[in-house]
Amino acid sequence: MSGDSEQTAVTVRLRGDGFSEAQLRTATSLYERGYGEVESDRLVLSAQETLFLLEEGVVKVVDENGSAMSFGSLMDRYVKALPSFWTLYIVYRDLRKRGYLVKPGFGGELAYRVYEKGRRDVAKYVIHPLFEGRPDTTGNLLNATKLSMSKGKVFVLAVVERRGEVIYYQCTATPPVKD
Amino acid sequence: MKIRTHFIEGNVIVLDVEAGRSVFKSGFFGKPLGVPKPKDLEFDEPLVLDLIEARYLVEEGVIEVRRDGRSLSLEELDEEGERSYERFRDLYAVYRDLRRRGFVVTSGIKFGSDFAVYKEGPGLEHAPFIVQVKGREDRISATELVRAGRLATTVRKHFIIAIPDLESGRVDYLIFNWVRF
């Protein structure tokens, strides 16, 4: 966390639906860096974005009553609403820390869309998390791979080990080709 | 003229050495008895086929499998196969699909998987594909994927899960490649 960003931390307010929002005029720099969606005069941030920006010291998060929230209390709140939130956050955070622009995916199976570095028009990758200790079925994985390929995306499985390390595998649903 | 082979305790043996060589040569089918890595095609041992290979060669009209003085049907070979391997029909569906795509398919047991799949053949290339056969309801765990992926990337092999549909005969494939993100 840098002193500079703390001085200029943007205040975002939690909403009842798990999202948070900031006045757009105070948050244009966030939007320019690929965070949030604009709704009229506000910038609306997802739970992952809110927590990550709080961790980075870029925003100050206040609850519905205007009280400032710590990283721990905000995390607790999100995990209460969605038990798998922690592991989903690990993947989000890992990708952001690697410098990728990350957006919500196409629903539960396809958690995130990720853009090639330097691009923000069309996402290249779809990220599907697989957590150690929580196996998926082969059929689910096949369907998710086919779905993202049908949308023209590269399907990437993010394997999250027990202590939070993330390993990425590209996965394609095509027969091997003898060239 | 089909090559005559003999069914012996879950294996299929080509006793005639010339015939065995020609079967082996036609696509690395079987293994000369007691020769783990045949250096050339000039072996003098009987050729041992597993039931998956034998069933395929019967289906392709290359061999007949004899027992008690008569040829076994495909159905009988399936039954024998199921007695020998738990997932015979699934394994066979994948084996046939890969063979028909032109690959050389051998046992993957040395790589801890169901099949090792070559474009040319063992000894002719360094890196086969590693194929694991699974049903749609089978689970895939993070540990399993990382283990397979690690093996595959250290020896530059792709790791593939093959998912056969026995009703339609169709096989789906999931090909995994480790990526640096």
XYZ file of C-alpha atoms in Angstrom:
360
model
C 0.000 0.000 0.000
C 1.538 3.306 -1.018
C 1.138 6.548 0.857
C 0.138 8.351 -2.322
C -2.865 6.187 -2.977
C -4.001 6.412 0.631
C -4.059 10.179 0.412
C -6.273 9.988 -2.642
C -8.247 6.853 -1.664
C -11.648 6.821 -3.320
C -14.560 6.207 -0.972
C -16.850 3.401 -2.038
C -20.074 2.506 -0.280
C -21.336 -1.055 0.093
C -24.768 -1.911 -1.268
C -27.090 -4.637 -0.030
C -26.520 -6.758 -3.160
C -22.814 -7.427 -2.598
C -21.650 -4.699 -4.964
C -20.259 -1.349 -3.942
C -20.369 2.018 -5.638
C -18.485 5.260 -5.855
C -19.267 8.647 -7.360
C -17.960 8.375 -10.889
C -16.255 11.780 -10.807
C -14.076 10.558 -7.914
C -13.426 7.174 -9.470
C -12.538 7.769 -13.122
C -8.996 6.518 -12.518
C -10.417 3.199 -11.344
C -12.621 2.912 -14.386
C -9.674 3.703 -16.644
C -7.790 0.799 -15.069
C -10.598 -1.591 -15.877
C -12.469 -1.700 -12.583
C -16.247 -1.588 -12.313
C -19.145 -0.754 -14.571
C -20.625 2.704 -15.015
C -24.255 3.184 -13.949
C -25.259 6.810 -14.657
C -23.129 8.936 -12.315
C -21.736 6.031 -10.306
C -19.053 3.402 -10.733
C -20.288 0.010 -9.497
C -17.657 -2.458 -8.284
C -17.997 -6.198 -7.788
C -17.173 -7.830 -4.444
C -13.791 -9.010 -5.772
C -12.931 -5.587 -7.141
C -13.956 -3.877 -3.917
C -11.882 -6.192 -1.731
C -8.865 -6.059 -4.025
C -8.875 -2.280 -4.225
C -9.202 -2.113 -0.444
C -6.250 -4.478 -0.085
C -4.261 -2.313 -2.489
C -5.132 0.793 -0.469
C -6.772 2.423 -3.457
C -10.232 2.721 -1.943
C -11.786 3.272 1.440
C -14.835 1.072 1.934
C -17.748 2.182 4.098
C -20.788 0.119 4.998
C -24.421 1.194 4.637
C -24.104 3.243 7.847
C -20.984 5.011 6.676
C -18.555 3.144 8.980
C -15.191 2.268 7.480
C -14.559 -1.451 6.960
C -11.325 -3.345 7.379
C -10.118 -5.976 4.919
C -10.982 -8.701 7.446
C -14.507 -7.534 8.168
C -15.251 -7.055 4.479
C -13.899 -10.516 3.661
C -16.025 -12.016 6.460
C -19.076 -10.383 5.047
C -18.461 -11.675 1.524
C -17.665 -15.206 2.685
C -20.881 -15.274 4.703
C -22.818 -14.460 1.541
C -20.855 -16.886 -0.670
C -18.796 -19.611 1.027
C -16.509 -20.117 -1.995
C -15.690 -16.405 -2.111
C -12.228 -16.745 -0.603
C -10.978 -19.108 -3.260
C -12.625 -17.110 -6.022
C -10.900 -14.042 -4.636
C -7.534 -15.812 -4.655
C -7.865 -16.387 -8.392
C -9.039 -12.829 -9.037
C -6.197 -11.399 -6.984
C -3.598 -13.632 -8.603
C -4.625 -12.535 -12.092
C -4.759 -8.833 -11.148
C -1.360 -9.054 -9.461
C -0.011 -10.531 -12.689
C -1.231 -7.417 -14.455
C -4.318 -8.731 -16.180
C -7.606 -6.935 -16.586
C -10.242 -9.231 -15.063
C -14.010 -9.021 -15.524
C -16.841 -11.249 -14.297
C -17.398 -14.284 -16.533
C -20.482 -15.952 -17.913
C -21.947 -17.285 -14.673
C -20.861 -19.783 -12.062
C -18.914 -22.190 -14.241
C -16.949 -19.531 -16.034
C -15.897 -17.250 -13.242
C -13.803 -14.607 -14.992
C -13.058 -13.104 -18.350
C -9.461 -12.043 -18.765
C -8.062 -9.692 -21.391
C -4.792 -9.966 -23.160
C -2.319 -7.492 -21.710
C -2.782 -4.054 -23.252
C -6.241 -4.865 -24.614
C -9.617 -4.078 -23.146
C -12.046 -4.524 -26.031
C -12.557 -8.287 -26.179
C -11.580 -10.821 -23.513
C -9.279 -13.560 -24.745
C -9.552 -15.999 -21.837
C -12.223 -17.500 -19.668
C -11.031 -18.660 -16.248
C -12.605 -21.637 -14.490
C -11.360 -22.337 -10.957
C -10.750 -25.836 -9.634
C -9.977 -26.031 -5.941
C -7.861 -28.640 -4.236
C -10.169 -30.873 -2.208
C -13.238 -29.959 -4.247
C -13.175 -32.125 -7.374
C -15.354 -31.320 -10.364
C -16.940 -33.859 -12.702
C -15.375 -34.516 -16.065
C -18.727 -33.721 -17.700
C -18.864 -30.278 -16.068
C -15.380 -29.471 -17.203
C -16.150 -30.635 -20.726
C -19.315 -28.508 -20.880
C -17.540 -25.442 -19.526
C -14.703 -25.868 -22.018
C -17.102 -26.264 -24.928
C -19.165 -23.268 -23.792
C -16.189 -20.947 -23.637
C -14.810 -22.232 -26.937
C -18.205 -21.563 -28.534
C -17.795 -17.951 -27.380
C -14.404 -17.816 -29.034
C -12.487 -17.747 -25.751
C -9.417 -19.619 -24.615
C -10.477 -21.769 -21.674
C -8.095 -21.736 -18.739
C -8.429 -23.874 -15.651
C -7.087 -22.158 -12.541
C -6.077 -24.887 -10.123
C -5.950 -23.484 -6.592
C -3.925 -25.448 -4.066
C -4.740 -25.527 -0.365
C -2.535 -22.607 0.552
C -3.574 -20.384 -2.300
C -1.040 -21.018 -5.042
C -2.659 -20.886 -8.462
C -1.537 -23.052 -11.385
C -3.002 -22.424 -14.831
C -3.800 -24.980 -17.503
C -5.144 -24.181 -20.915
C -7.817 -26.693 -21.824
C -9.280 -27.390 -25.266
C -12.108 -29.736 -26.175
C -10.740 -30.995 -29.483
C -9.492 -34.386 -30.583
C -5.724 -34.737 -30.910
C -4.649 -34.122 -34.490
C -2.075 -36.084 -36.393
C -0.409 -33.425 -38.535
C -6.738 -64.392 -45.193
C -6.963 -63.512 -41.527
C -4.033 -64.134 -39.239
C -4.768 -66.872 -36.753
C -4.160 -66.038 -33.088
C -4.810 -67.899 -29.862
C -6.708 -66.843 -26.802
C -4.747 -67.765 -23.677
C -5.832 -66.495 -20.256
C -6.840 -63.000 -21.213
C -4.030 -62.552 -23.731
C -4.046 -63.163 -27.437
C -0.914 -64.751 -28.874
C 0.377 -64.768 -32.432
C 2.490 -67.933 -32.448
C 3.670 -67.722 -36.036
C 6.701 -65.410 -35.960
C 6.293 -64.102 -39.516
C 2.638 -63.321 -38.887
C 3.545 -61.720 -35.564
C 6.093 -59.469 -37.233
C 3.595 -58.317 -39.831
C 0.980 -57.534 -37.166
C 3.536 -55.616 -35.111
C 4.811 -53.785 -38.191
C 1.347 -52.690 -39.249
C 1.073 -50.279 -36.315
C 3.033 -51.350 -33.245
C 0.388 -53.813 -32.155
C 1.386 -56.131 -29.337
C 4.750 -56.939 -27.866
C 7.183 -59.755 -28.692
C 7.132 -62.001 -25.629
C 9.792 -60.912 -23.142
C 11.085 -58.027 -25.299
C 10.101 -54.799 -23.548
C 11.548 -52.489 -26.209
C 11.884 -54.244 -29.552
C 14.801 -52.536 -31.338
C 13.813 -53.624 -34.802
C 11.151 -55.757 -36.368
C 13.316 -58.840 -36.595
C 12.281 -60.500 -33.350
C 11.892 -64.271 -33.098
C 9.372 -64.454 -30.273
C 5.615 -64.974 -30.337
C 3.677 -61.700 -30.329
C 1.423 -60.972 -27.326
C -1.618 -58.753 -27.901
C -3.826 -57.402 -25.147
C -7.576 -57.770 -25.518
C -8.076 -54.169 -26.599
C -5.620 -54.566 -29.463
C -6.989 -57.973 -30.357
C -10.587 -56.789 -30.442
C -9.596 -53.900 -32.695
C -7.707 -56.142 -35.095
C -10.656 -58.528 -35.200
C -13.033 -55.645 -35.900
C -10.710 -54.456 -38.677
C -10.640 -57.932 -40.161
C -6.887 -58.446 -39.665
C -6.890 -61.372 -37.246
C -9.144 -64.070 -35.877
C -8.901 -65.154 -32.249
C -9.245 -68.916 -31.746
C -10.155 -70.820 -28.637
C -11.141 -74.477 -28.398
C -10.968 -74.848 -32.142
C -13.209 -71.929 -33.115
C -13.110 -68.154 -33.618
C -14.358 -65.831 -30.890
C -16.980 -63.264 -31.861
C -16.678 -59.549 -31.031
C -19.290 -60.053 -28.310
C -17.267 -62.855 -26.760
C -14.154 -60.703 -26.894
C -16.062 -57.896 -25.138
C -17.100 -60.302 -22.417
C -13.541 -61.512 -21.993
C -12.376 -57.916 -21.997
C -14.792 -56.990 -19.236
C -13.560 -59.934 -17.206
C -9.998 -58.673 -17.548
C -10.449 -54.891 -17.233
C -12.997 -52.977 -15.239
C -13.532 -50.300 -17.874
C -12.987 -52.377 -20.986
C -15.761 -50.859 -23.124
C -14.749 -47.296 -22.298
C -11.092 -48.036 -22.921
C -11.895 -49.788 -26.165
C -14.062 -46.944 -27.480
C -11.184 -44.515 -26.959
C -8.574 -46.902 -28.333
C -10.556 -47.408 -31.537
C -11.230 -43.702 -31.979
C -7.535 -42.843 -31.646
C -6.431 -45.671 -33.937
C -8.951 -44.540 -36.547
C -7.507 -41.058 -36.303
C -4.210 -42.590 -37.390
C -2.370 -42.709 -34.066
C -0.289 -45.525 -32.660
C -1.873 -46.341 -29.300
C -0.044 -48.335 -26.658
C -0.407 -48.974 -22.960
C 0.179 -45.908 -20.818
C 0.916 -47.791 -17.647
C 4.527 -46.617 -17.551
C 3.221 -43.061 -17.458
C 0.538 -43.886 -14.914
C -2.239 -43.476 -17.461
C -4.469 -45.581 -19.684
C -2.779 -44.945 -23.026
C 0.382 -43.506 -24.519
C -0.409 -42.181 -27.978
C 2.184 -41.672 -30.717
C 2.055 -40.038 -34.114
C 4.676 -42.386 -35.569
C 5.377 -44.982 -32.924
C 7.361 -45.677 -29.770
C 11.069 -45.173 -30.321
C 10.402 -42.966 -33.366
C 9.501 -39.873 -31.391
C 10.255 -38.584 -27.964
C 6.932 -37.526 -26.640
C 3.645 -39.390 -26.793
C 0.353 -37.924 -25.648
C -0.735 -39.272 -22.295
C -4.423 -40.235 -22.325
C -6.644 -40.974 -19.360
C -10.136 -42.370 -20.006
C -12.976 -41.048 -17.863
C -16.761 -41.076 -17.790
C -18.753 -37.832 -17.626
C -19.710 -38.526 -14.019
C -16.144 -39.325 -12.984
C -14.490 -36.753 -10.829
C -11.402 -34.820 -11.673
C -9.433 -33.359 -8.811
C -6.872 -30.602 -8.635
C -4.272 -33.051 -7.343
C -4.789 -35.458 -10.207
C -4.585 -32.712 -12.791
C -1.417 -31.206 -11.367
C 0.237 -34.614 -11.068
C -0.612 -35.462 -14.672
C 0.305 -31.997 -15.847
C 3.653 -32.132 -14.088
C 4.521 -35.471 -15.666
C 3.339 -34.245 -19.040
C 5.317 -31.019 -18.986
C 8.570 -32.449 -17.639
C 8.785 -34.787 -20.597
C 6.935 -32.445 -22.963
C 3.879 -34.587 -23.254
C 0.342 -33.354 -23.577
C -2.121 -34.633 -21.055
C -5.486 -35.644 -22.447
C -8.699 -36.831 -20.851
C -10.838 -38.896 -23.233
C -14.565 -39.112 -22.499
C -16.351 -41.797 -24.520
C -20.102 -41.941 -25.060
C -20.862 -45.636 -25.490
C -24.337 -44.969 -26.939
C -23.149 -42.894 -29.871
C -19.566 -44.147 -30.062
C -18.435 -40.528 -29.981
C -15.358 -39.622 -27.940
C -14.793 -36.147 -26.517
C -11.297 -35.005 -25.641
C -9.988 -32.466 -23.180
C -6.407 -31.475 -23.908
C -4.484 -29.790 -21.084
C -1.436 -27.623 -21.458
C 0.290 -25.851 -18.635
C 0.426 -22.123 -19.391
C 2.529 -19.386 -17.927
C 0.129 -16.631 -17.012
